[in-house]
Coordinates of C-alpha atoms in Angstrom, one line a residue:
Chain A
M1 CA -0.1 0.1 0.1
R2 CA 1.5 3.2 -1.3
I3 CA 0.7 6.8 -0.7
V4 CA 1.3 9.3 -3.3
R5 CA 0.9 13.3 -2.9
T6 CA 1.4 15.0 -6.0
V7 CA 0.1 14.0 -10.1
A8 CA 3.2 13.0 -11.0
E9 CA 4.3 10.5 -8.5
L10 CA 0.6 9.0 -9.0
R11 CA 1.2 8.7 -12.8
A12 CA 4.7 7.4 -12.8
A13 CA 3.2 5.1 -10.1
L14 CA 0.7 4.4 -12.6
A15 CA 2.7 4.0 -16.0
P16 CA 4.2 0.3 -15.4
E17 CA 0.6 -1.3 -14.5
R18 CA -1.0 0.5 -17.5
A19 CA 2.0 -0.7 -19.7
A20 CA 1.1 -4.1 -18.7
G21 CA -2.2 -3.9 -19.6
R22 CA -3.5 -3.8 -16.4
R23 CA -7.2 -2.5 -15.7
V24 CA -6.6 0.5 -13.1
G25 CA -9.8 1.3 -11.0
F26 CA -10.6 4.6 -9.1
V27 CA -12.7 5.9 -5.8
P28 CA -12.9 9.1 -5.5
T29 CA -13.5 10.2 -2.0
M30 CA -12.8 13.3 0.7
G31 CA -12.0 11.1 3.4
A32 CA -13.4 10.1 6.7
L33 CA -14.1 6.4 5.1
H34 CA -17.1 4.6 6.2
E35 CA -18.8 1.5 5.1
G36 CA -20.2 3.3 2.2
H37 CA -16.6 4.2 0.8
L38 CA -15.6 0.8 1.5
S39 CA -18.3 -0.6 -0.8
L40 CA -17.4 1.4 -3.5
V41 CA -13.4 0.4 -3.0
R42 CA -14.7 -3.6 -3.1
A43 CA -16.4 -3.1 -6.1
A44 CA -13.1 -1.2 -7.6
R45 CA -10.8 -4.4 -6.3
A46 CA -13.4 -6.9 -8.0
G47 CA -13.3 -5.1 -10.9
S48 CA -9.9 -4.1 -11.8
D49 CA -6.3 -5.1 -11.4
V50 CA -5.4 -1.7 -9.9
V51 CA -7.4 0.2 -7.8
V52 CA -6.6 3.6 -6.5
V53 CA -8.8 5.6 -3.8
S54 CA -7.8 9.6 -3.6
V55 CA -8.8 11.1 0.1
F56 CA -9.3 14.8 -0.7
V57 CA -11.2 17.4 0.9
N58 CA -12.2 19.5 -2.1
P59 CA -12.4 22.8 -0.9
T60 CA -14.4 24.4 -4.4
Q61 CA -17.2 22.1 -3.7
F62 CA -18.0 23.9 -0.2
D63 CA -20.1 26.8 -0.4
D64 CA -19.4 27.2 3.4
P65 CA -16.4 27.5 4.8
G66 CA -17.9 25.9 8.1
D67 CA -19.0 22.9 6.5
L68 CA -15.4 22.8 5.2
A69 CA -13.5 23.2 8.2
A70 CA -15.8 20.8 10.1
Y71 CA -15.6 17.8 7.6
P72 CA -13.4 15.4 9.3
R73 CA -10.1 14.4 8.5
T74 CA -8.6 10.9 9.1
E75 CA -6.4 10.2 6.6
E76 CA -4.2 7.8 9.1
A77 CA -7.3 5.8 9.5
D78 CA -8.4 6.6 6.1
V79 CA -5.5 4.8 4.3
A80 CA -6.0 1.8 6.6
L81 CA -9.2 1.1 5.7
A82 CA -8.8 1.7 2.1
A83 CA -6.0 -0.9 2.1
G84 CA -8.2 -3.2 4.1
A85 CA -10.9 -2.9 1.5
G86 CA -8.5 -3.8 -1.0
A87 CA -6.8 -0.5 -2.7
D88 CA -3.6 -0.4 -4.0
L89 CA -2.7 3.3 -3.8
V90 CA -3.6 6.2 -2.1
F91 CA -3.9 9.4 -3.6
A92 CA -3.8 12.1 -1.0
P93 CA -2.7 15.4 -2.4
E94 CA -2.4 18.7 -0.7
A95 CA -5.0 21.8 -2.2
A96 CA -2.0 23.4 -3.7
E97 CA -1.4 20.5 -5.8
L98 CA -4.3 20.6 -7.4
Y99 CA -4.9 23.7 -7.4
P100 CA -1.8 26.0 -7.4
R101 CA -1.0 29.6 -7.8
G102 CA -2.6 30.9 -10.9
Y103 CA -5.2 28.2 -11.4
A104 CA -8.1 29.2 -13.1
T105 CA -9.8 26.9 -15.0
T106 CA -13.7 25.6 -14.1
V107 CA -15.5 22.6 -15.8
A108 CA -19.3 23.3 -15.2
V109 CA -22.0 21.6 -16.4
T110 CA -25.4 24.2 -17.1
G111 CA -28.8 23.9 -17.3
P112 CA -31.0 21.7 -14.8
L113 CA -28.9 19.0 -14.0
A114 CA -26.5 20.9 -11.5
E115 CA -29.1 24.1 -10.7
T116 CA -31.7 21.9 -9.2
L117 CA -31.8 20.1 -6.1
E118 CA -28.4 20.4 -4.3
G119 CA -27.1 23.1 -7.0
A120 CA -30.1 25.1 -5.7
Q121 CA -29.4 24.9 -2.3
R122 CA -25.4 24.4 -2.0
G123 CA -25.2 27.2 -5.2
R124 CA -24.1 27.0 -8.4
G125 CA -20.0 26.5 -7.4
H126 CA -21.4 23.5 -5.7
F127 CA -21.7 21.1 -8.8
D128 CA -19.0 23.3 -10.6
G129 CA -16.6 22.2 -7.6
V130 CA -17.5 18.6 -8.3
A131 CA -17.5 18.7 -12.0
T132 CA -13.9 20.4 -12.0
V133 CA -12.2 17.9 -9.5
V134 CA -13.7 14.7 -10.8
T135 CA -12.3 15.9 -14.2
K136 CA -9.1 16.8 -12.9
L137 CA -8.4 13.4 -10.6
L138 CA -9.7 11.4 -14.0
L139 CA -7.3 13.0 -15.9
A140 CA -4.8 12.3 -13.7
V141 CA -5.7 8.6 -12.7
V142 CA -7.3 7.9 -16.0
P143 CA -8.7 4.9 -14.8
D144 CA -10.8 2.7 -17.0
A145 CA -13.8 2.5 -14.2
A146 CA -14.3 5.0 -11.6
W147 CA -16.9 4.0 -8.9
F148 CA -19.5 6.4 -7.3
G149 CA -22.3 6.3 -4.4
A150 CA -25.7 6.0 -5.3
K151 CA -26.2 8.2 -2.1
D152 CA -24.8 11.5 -4.1
A153 CA -27.6 11.1 -6.9
Q154 CA -27.3 14.1 -8.5
Q155 CA -23.8 13.8 -8.2
V156 CA -23.6 10.7 -10.5
V157 CA -25.7 12.5 -12.6
V158 CA -23.5 15.5 -12.9
V159 CA -20.9 13.1 -13.3
R160 CA -21.7 11.2 -16.0
R161 CA -22.9 14.1 -18.0
V162 CA -19.3 15.6 -17.7
V163 CA -17.6 12.1 -18.7
A164 CA -19.6 12.2 -22.0
D165 CA -19.4 15.8 -22.8
L166 CA -15.7 15.9 -22.4
G167 CA -15.0 12.1 -23.9
I168 CA -13.2 11.6 -20.5
P169 CA -12.4 7.6 -21.4
T170 CA -13.6 6.3 -18.1
R171 CA -16.5 4.3 -17.0
V172 CA -18.5 5.6 -14.6
E173 CA -19.9 2.9 -11.9
V174 CA -22.4 3.3 -9.2
V175 CA -23.1 1.2 -6.3
A176 CA -25.8 1.2 -3.9
T177 CA -26.3 3.5 -0.8
V178 CA -24.9 1.5 2.3
R179 CA -27.1 2.1 5.6
E180 CA -27.2 1.4 9.2
A181 CA -29.3 -1.1 10.8
D182 CA -32.1 1.1 11.2
G183 CA -31.7 2.5 7.4
L184 CA -29.4 5.7 7.9
A185 CA -27.6 6.4 4.8
M186 CA -23.6 6.1 5.8
S187 CA -22.2 9.7 5.9
S188 CA -18.9 11.3 7.0
R189 CA -21.9 13.6 8.4
N190 CA -23.1 11.1 10.6
A191 CA -20.6 11.0 13.2
R192 CA -21.4 14.7 13.7
L193 CA -24.8 14.1 15.0
G194 CA -25.6 14.5 18.6
P195 CA -27.5 11.8 20.5
A196 CA -30.6 13.6 20.4
D197 CA -30.7 14.2 16.6
R198 CA -29.7 10.4 15.8
P199 CA -32.8 9.3 15.9
R200 CA -34.5 12.3 14.3
A201 CA -31.9 11.7 11.2
L202 CA -34.2 8.4 10.4
A203 CA -36.6 10.9 9.3
L204 CA -34.7 10.8 5.8
S205 CA -34.8 7.1 5.1
R206 CA -38.0 6.6 6.3
A207 CA -39.8 9.7 4.5
L208 CA -38.0 7.8 1.3
G209 CA -39.8 4.5 2.4
A210 CA -43.0 5.9 2.7
V211 CA -42.6 7.7 -0.6
R212 CA -41.8 4.0 -2.4
A213 CA -44.8 2.5 -0.7
A214 CA -46.9 5.1 -2.2
I215 CA -45.6 4.9 -5.8
E216 CA -45.5 1.1 -5.5
A217 CA -49.2 1.1 -4.4
G218 CA -50.0 3.3 -7.4
A219 CA -50.2 6.8 -5.8
S220 CA -49.9 10.1 -8.1
A221 CA -46.3 11.8 -7.7
G222 CA -48.1 14.6 -5.5
A223 CA -49.7 12.0 -3.1
A224 CA -46.5 10.0 -2.5
R225 CA -44.6 13.1 -1.7
A226 CA -47.2 14.0 0.7
A227 CA -46.7 10.9 2.4
G228 CA -42.9 11.7 2.7
L229 CA -43.6 15.3 3.9
A230 CA -46.1 13.8 6.6
V231 CA -43.3 11.4 7.9
L232 CA -40.8 14.1 7.9
A233 CA -43.2 16.8 10.0
A234 CA -43.6 13.7 12.3
H235 CA -39.9 13.1 13.2
G236 CA -40.1 17.4 13.8
V237 CA -37.7 17.4 10.3
E238 CA -38.2 20.5 7.8
P239 CA -37.0 19.2 4.5
E240 CA -34.8 21.7 2.2
Y241 CA -36.5 19.7 -0.7
L242 CA -38.3 16.4 -1.0
A243 CA -38.2 15.9 -5.0
L244 CA -39.5 13.2 -7.4
V245 CA -37.8 13.4 -10.3
E246 CA -37.2 11.8 -13.8
P247 CA -33.3 9.6 -12.7
D248 CA -31.7 10.9 -15.6
T249 CA -32.8 14.6 -16.4
L250 CA -33.6 15.3 -13.0
D251 CA -37.2 16.8 -14.6
P252 CA -39.3 17.0 -11.8
L253 CA -42.7 14.5 -12.2
A254 CA -46.3 16.8 -12.0
P255 CA -48.1 15.9 -8.9
A256 CA -51.3 14.7 -10.6
D257 CA -49.0 11.9 -12.7
A258 CA -48.8 8.4 -11.6
P259 CA -45.3 7.4 -12.1
D260 CA -44.8 4.6 -14.7
R261 CA -41.4 4.9 -15.2
R262 CA -38.2 4.4 -12.6
V263 CA -38.5 7.7 -10.3
L264 CA -35.4 9.1 -8.2
V265 CA -36.4 10.3 -4.6
L266 CA -34.4 12.7 -3.3
V267 CA -34.4 14.6 0.1
A268 CA -32.8 16.6 1.9
A269 CA -33.0 18.5 5.8
H270 CA -31.0 19.6 8.3
V271 CA -30.6 17.7 11.3
G272 CA -29.3 19.3 14.1
P273 CA -26.2 20.8 13.2
V274 CA -26.0 18.5 10.6
R275 CA -27.2 18.3 6.7
L276 CA -28.1 15.3 5.4
I277 CA -29.0 14.0 1.6
D278 CA -30.6 10.4 1.1
N279 CA -32.1 9.0 -2.4
V280 CA -33.8 6.0 -3.3
T281 CA -34.9 5.0 -6.9
V282 CA -38.5 3.4 -7.2
T283 CA -39.8 1.3 -9.8
P284 CA -43.7 1.8 -10.2
P285 CA -45.8 -1.1 -10.2
A286 CA -46.5 -2.5 -14.1
P287 CA -49.4 -0.3 -15.8
T288 CA -52.6 -2.9 -16.0
G289 CA -52.8 -2.7 -19.6
A290 CA -54.1 -0.4 -22.2
L291 CA -57.5 -0.2 -22.5
Chain B
M1 CA -4.8 10.3 -45.4
R2 CA -8.3 9.3 -44.1
I3 CA -11.1 11.5 -43.0
V4 CA -13.0 10.2 -39.8
R5 CA -16.2 12.0 -38.5
T6 CA -16.6 10.4 -35.1
V7 CA -14.7 10.6 -32.1
A8 CA -15.1 6.3 -31.9
E9 CA -13.5 6.1 -35.5
L10 CA -11.0 8.4 -34.3
R11 CA -9.7 6.3 -31.6
A12 CA -10.5 3.4 -33.5
A13 CA -7.6 4.8 -35.7
L14 CA -5.3 5.6 -33.6
A15 CA -5.3 2.8 -30.9
P16 CA -3.0 0.7 -33.2
E17 CA -0.6 3.7 -33.5
R18 CA -0.2 4.7 -29.9
A19 CA 0.2 0.9 -29.0
A20 CA 2.8 0.9 -31.4
G21 CA 5.0 3.7 -29.2
R22 CA 4.2 6.3 -32.2
R23 CA 4.1 10.1 -31.2
V24 CA 0.9 11.6 -31.9
G25 CA 1.0 15.1 -33.0
F26 CA -2.2 17.3 -33.4
V27 CA -3.8 20.3 -35.4
P28 CA -6.9 21.4 -33.9
T29 CA -8.5 24.2 -37.0
M30 CA -11.7 25.7 -38.2
G31 CA -10.5 25.1 -41.8
A32 CA -10.4 27.5 -43.9
L33 CA -6.6 26.2 -44.4
H34 CA -4.1 28.8 -45.2
E35 CA 0.0 29.3 -44.7
G36 CA -0.3 29.6 -41.4
H37 CA -2.2 26.5 -40.5
L38 CA 0.1 24.7 -43.0
S39 CA 3.2 26.0 -41.0
L40 CA 1.4 24.1 -37.8
V41 CA 1.0 21.1 -39.9
R42 CA 4.6 21.0 -41.1
A43 CA 5.9 21.6 -37.3
A44 CA 3.7 18.6 -36.3
R45 CA 4.7 16.5 -39.0
A46 CA 8.3 17.2 -37.8
G47 CA 7.8 16.3 -34.3
S48 CA 5.7 13.5 -34.4
D49 CA 5.1 10.0 -36.0
V50 CA 1.3 10.6 -36.6
V51 CA -0.4 13.7 -37.5
V52 CA -3.9 14.7 -37.0
V53 CA -5.8 17.5 -38.0
S54 CA -9.2 18.8 -37.0
V55 CA -11.6 20.8 -39.5
F56 CA -14.3 21.2 -37.1
V57 CA -16.0 25.4 -37.3
N58 CA -16.7 25.3 -33.6
P59 CA -20.3 27.2 -32.9
T60 CA -19.5 27.7 -29.3
Q61 CA -16.7 30.1 -29.6
F62 CA -18.7 32.4 -32.0
D63 CA -20.4 35.0 -30.3
D64 CA -21.8 36.6 -33.6
P65 CA -24.1 34.5 -35.6
G66 CA -23.3 36.6 -38.5
D67 CA -19.4 35.7 -38.1
L68 CA -20.5 32.0 -37.6
A69 CA -21.9 31.7 -41.1
A70 CA -19.5 33.7 -42.6
Y71 CA -16.9 31.8 -41.8
P72 CA -15.5 30.0 -44.8
R73 CA -16.2 26.2 -45.5
T74 CA -13.6 24.6 -47.5
E75 CA -13.1 21.0 -46.7
E76 CA -12.2 19.3 -49.5
A77 CA -9.4 22.0 -50.2
D78 CA -8.5 21.8 -46.8
V79 CA -8.1 18.0 -47.1
A80 CA -5.7 18.3 -49.9
L81 CA -3.7 20.8 -48.1
A82 CA -3.3 19.1 -45.0
A83 CA -2.6 16.0 -46.8
G84 CA 0.3 18.1 -48.6
A85 CA 1.5 19.3 -45.4
G86 CA 1.9 16.0 -44.1
A87 CA -1.2 15.5 -42.1
D88 CA -2.0 11.5 -41.6
L89 CA -5.7 11.7 -40.7
V90 CA -8.5 14.4 -40.9
F91 CA -10.9 14.7 -38.0
A92 CA -13.9 16.8 -39.4
P93 CA -16.8 16.1 -37.3
E94 CA -20.2 17.5 -37.5
A95 CA -21.5 19.6 -34.6
A96 CA -23.6 17.2 -33.4
E97 CA -20.7 14.6 -32.7
L98 CA -19.1 17.2 -30.7
Y99 CA -22.3 18.6 -29.0
P100 CA -24.9 16.0 -28.6
R101 CA -28.6 16.6 -27.4
G102 CA -28.0 16.9 -23.8
Y103 CA -24.6 18.4 -23.9
A104 CA -23.7 20.4 -20.8
T105 CA -20.1 21.1 -20.3
T106 CA -18.7 24.1 -20.1
V107 CA -14.6 24.5 -19.3
A108 CA -14.0 27.9 -18.7
V109 CA -11.1 30.2 -17.6
T110 CA -11.8 32.5 -15.1
G111 CA -10.0 36.1 -14.4
P112 CA -8.2 38.5 -16.9
L113 CA -7.0 35.7 -18.9
A114 CA -10.3 35.0 -20.4
E115 CA -11.8 38.4 -19.8
T116 CA -9.8 41.0 -21.0
L117 CA -8.5 42.3 -24.7
E118 CA -10.5 39.3 -27.1
G119 CA -12.7 38.3 -24.0
A120 CA -14.1 41.6 -23.3
Q121 CA -14.6 42.2 -27.6
R122 CA -16.1 39.1 -28.2
G123 CA -17.6 38.4 -25.0
R124 CA -17.0 35.7 -21.9
G125 CA -18.4 32.9 -24.2
H126 CA -15.8 33.2 -26.9
F127 CA -12.9 31.6 -24.4
D128 CA -15.5 29.1 -22.8
G129 CA -16.1 27.9 -26.2
V130 CA -12.2 27.7 -27.0
A131 CA -11.4 26.4 -23.8
T132 CA -14.3 23.7 -24.1
V133 CA -13.7 22.6 -27.6
V134 CA -9.9 22.3 -27.3
T135 CA -10.4 20.1 -23.9
K136 CA -12.6 18.1 -25.9
L137 CA -10.3 17.6 -28.9
L138 CA -7.5 16.8 -26.7
L139 CA -9.3 14.1 -24.9
A140 CA -10.5 12.9 -28.5
V141 CA -6.8 12.7 -29.5
V142 CA -5.1 12.4 -26.7
P143 CA -1.8 13.9 -28.4
D144 CA 1.8 13.8 -27.2
A145 CA 1.8 17.5 -28.8
A146 CA -0.6 20.3 -30.3
W147 CA 0.4 23.0 -32.5
F148 CA -1.2 26.1 -32.0
G149 CA -0.6 29.8 -34.0
A150 CA 1.5 32.4 -32.1
K151 CA -1.7 35.3 -34.2
D152 CA -4.2 33.6 -32.1
A153 CA -1.5 35.0 -28.6
Q154 CA -4.8 35.3 -26.0
Q155 CA -5.8 31.9 -27.1
V156 CA -2.8 30.2 -26.9
V157 CA -2.4 31.4 -23.0
V158 CA -5.9 30.1 -22.5
V159 CA -5.2 26.7 -23.5
R160 CA -1.8 26.6 -22.1
R161 CA -3.5 27.6 -18.7
V162 CA -6.3 24.6 -19.4
V163 CA -4.1 22.2 -20.3
A164 CA -2.1 22.6 -17.4
D165 CA -5.1 23.4 -15.0
L166 CA -6.9 20.2 -16.1
G167 CA -3.6 18.5 -16.2
I168 CA -4.2 17.2 -19.5
P169 CA -1.0 15.0 -20.6
T170 CA -0.3 17.3 -23.8
R171 CA 2.8 19.6 -24.8
V172 CA 1.6 22.7 -26.2
E173 CA 3.7 23.8 -29.0
V174 CA 3.4 27.5 -30.5
V175 CA 4.2 28.4 -34.3
A176 CA 5.3 32.0 -35.4
T177 CA 2.5 34.1 -37.1
V178 CA 3.2 33.2 -40.8
R179 CA 2.6 36.5 -43.1
E180 CA 1.5 38.1 -46.4
A181 CA 4.8 39.3 -48.1
D182 CA 3.5 43.0 -47.2
G183 CA 3.1 41.9 -43.5
L184 CA -0.4 40.8 -43.4
A185 CA -0.6 38.5 -40.7
M186 CA -2.3 35.1 -42.4
S187 CA -5.9 34.6 -41.5
S188 CA -9.1 32.7 -42.9
R189 CA -11.0 36.3 -42.8
N190 CA -8.4 37.8 -45.1
A191 CA -10.5 36.1 -47.7
R192 CA -13.5 38.9 -47.0
L193 CA -11.1 41.8 -47.7
G194 CA -12.2 43.5 -50.5
P195 CA -9.7 45.7 -52.7
A196 CA -10.5 48.8 -50.9
D197 CA -9.9 47.4 -47.4
R198 CA -6.8 44.7 -48.5
P199 CA -4.3 48.3 -48.4
R200 CA -6.1 49.4 -45.0
A201 CA -5.5 45.9 -43.5
L202 CA -1.9 46.6 -43.4
A203 CA -2.5 49.4 -40.8
L204 CA -2.5 46.4 -37.8
S205 CA 0.8 44.7 -38.7
R206 CA 2.5 48.4 -39.3
A207 CA 1.1 49.7 -36.0
L208 CA 2.7 46.8 -34.4
G209 CA 6.1 47.3 -36.3
A210 CA 5.8 51.4 -34.8
V211 CA 5.3 50.0 -31.0
R212 CA 8.1 47.3 -32.0
A213 CA 10.7 49.7 -32.7
A214 CA 9.5 52.3 -30.1
I215 CA 10.1 49.9 -27.7
E216 CA 13.8 48.8 -28.9
A217 CA 14.3 52.5 -28.9
G218 CA 13.7 52.3 -25.0
A219 CA 10.2 54.6 -25.3
S220 CA 7.8 54.2 -22.2
A221 CA 4.8 51.9 -22.8
G222 CA 2.7 54.8 -23.2
A223 CA 4.9 56.4 -25.8
A224 CA 5.1 53.0 -27.7
R225 CA 1.3 52.6 -27.7
A226 CA 0.9 56.1 -28.7
A227 CA 2.8 55.3 -32.0
G228 CA 1.0 52.4 -32.5
L229 CA -2.1 54.4 -32.5
A230 CA -1.0 57.2 -34.9
V231 CA 0.0 54.7 -37.4
L232 CA -3.6 52.9 -37.4
A233 CA -5.2 56.5 -37.5
A234 CA -3.0 57.1 -40.4
H235 CA -4.7 54.1 -42.2
G236 CA -8.1 55.5 -41.1
V237 CA -8.3 52.6 -38.8
E238 CA -9.9 52.8 -35.4
P239 CA -8.9 49.9 -33.1
E240 CA -10.7 47.6 -30.5
Y241 CA -7.7 47.7 -28.3
L242 CA -3.8 48.2 -29.0
A243 CA -2.2 46.6 -25.3
L244 CA 0.8 45.8 -24.4
V245 CA 1.1 43.0 -21.5
E246 CA 2.9 41.0 -19.8
P247 CA 3.0 37.8 -22.2
D248 CA 1.9 34.9 -19.6
T249 CA -0.8 36.9 -17.3
L250 CA -1.7 39.4 -20.0
D251 CA -1.2 42.0 -17.1
P252 CA -1.4 45.7 -18.8
L253 CA 1.8 47.4 -18.5
A254 CA 1.7 50.6 -17.3
P255 CA 1.9 53.6 -19.3
A256 CA 4.9 55.4 -17.6
D257 CA 6.8 52.3 -17.3
A258 CA 9.6 51.2 -19.9
P259 CA 9.4 47.6 -20.5
D260 CA 12.5 45.9 -19.0
R261 CA 11.4 42.3 -19.8
R262 CA 9.2 40.6 -23.1
V263 CA 5.9 42.5 -24.1
L264 CA 3.5 41.0 -25.9
V265 CA 1.5 43.7 -28.2
L266 CA -2.0 43.3 -29.5
V267 CA -4.3 44.9 -31.9
A268 CA -7.7 44.0 -32.8
A269 CA -9.9 46.4 -35.2
H270 CA -12.3 46.2 -38.0
V271 CA -11.2 46.7 -41.1
G272 CA -14.1 47.1 -43.8
P273 CA -16.2 43.5 -43.1
V274 CA -14.0 42.1 -41.5
R275 CA -12.5 42.1 -37.8
L276 CA -8.9 41.4 -38.0
I277 CA -6.4 40.9 -34.9
D278 CA -2.7 40.7 -34.8
N279 CA 0.2 40.9 -31.9
V280 CA 4.3 40.6 -31.6
T281 CA 6.2 39.8 -29.0
V282 CA 8.8 42.5 -28.3
T283 CA 11.9 42.4 -26.4
P284 CA 13.3 45.6 -25.1
P285 CA 16.9 46.5 -25.1
A286 CA 18.8 45.0 -22.5
P287 CA 19.1 47.6 -19.5
T288 CA 22.2 49.5 -19.6
G289 CA 23.5 48.9 -16.2
A290 CA 22.2 49.4 -12.5
L291 CA 23.4 52.7 -11.1

């Protein structure tokens, strides 16, 4: 297990692997690794000959300096966890390595994909920061495939868009959200939930469950959303959004429509000091047949 | 000599070359090839084993739909000229190949590099368009080196910035501006100069010559600029800008300062129906020594 700090070292380390025809798999992370990240590393391990994990708390995707400052940094533990899950190489650059003096380039996804939901809440800069750092990391590693977590659903849509649009020769793979036994989606931010907040944090996954049940029962998008909002309210949690959208375009469903194709349901809410997000993809019941 | 229309064909054509360890050289063009472009192709030929020339009139870098519509399209001649200068492969995609339905990603250079001079005159979108298409083309070809013309001086600075910032593994090479016998910088747009405009178009290169002579004689930036403006006025040409800047940052020189390092002098002006640009890099006289 090796740690590299610069793009030059990274490329030098990977060049012989690539020359030998070995498949390079990549998992970008912001560190503070938990079981969700490790599921990505294991998937990369299963699908690659060499697994690179990056650990980089990307400053440009934080709108809130307080959130950036509070983001947990646990590199030593991260390296051990990544190694245990099958990583061969950790790329852990300083910010100045990726954004040196004079740096001036941004990769941006324009339009609703990046401007709605998280983009609206966290500001335009959030997904610009994500798109830019993912582009830089993919061009540094040049992996055959990169693994992302379904928990950051909108990030996955944005990354897929950038990779397709710029023609980055990497396959994007997505791994299902890993949850605690009680349903809470794993997140590096969960560590900051106080004892009183932890039960309330279940509001998100339970609300998604209610929306899912309603859709599977044939409810309209509006009725399904109302079921989810009721669960959030019962937990005393006010959502930033609870949205039912088309999974690839993030186009919102009309409230009166009963979904007839896969629906992405996303929720974001503050619980105590922590902003949490979660999502689920729901397949509506098969239509009962045309008249 | 082969013409390919899609990124997939391009990659398939280049894969065996790369596998054989051959160096790929690349010259991106908007077609309407003239001696200036051919000097780039010859330089790429001399420095590469395989030479790719792209011919693509990139719609996203035109602020003015009239300019885009009027831009000359001469593909058959371009292919013959490129082959004659040593190209092995022409990549000539349709716009929908590079910007398919749903396309939403922009590569942007923020700050003065892209916002001053051409950026100010042509609008923010111009260099966003340039940065985006150059990124896409470089990621499609993945050349060892790409050749650009010094005539588009600010474009060169923007492209160098993007390549460095995103870590695109391509060497950027620059070839000196090719001029007509009387000094007019070659440009695809020169074909649209009427007989009465053609002599007036010399105002640009002559103004740059006057600025150069003044700097070489030890004049201040302001005095050198005034000498250039006088030449433009004598030809009845009103410049959009005539600027003396630091070559890498494009920071303007203070008028009172006598340049003591290389100066980039840029000019833009409309002559008849055509917008022309030109530039020259000037090395001031060696200082006569500190007191």
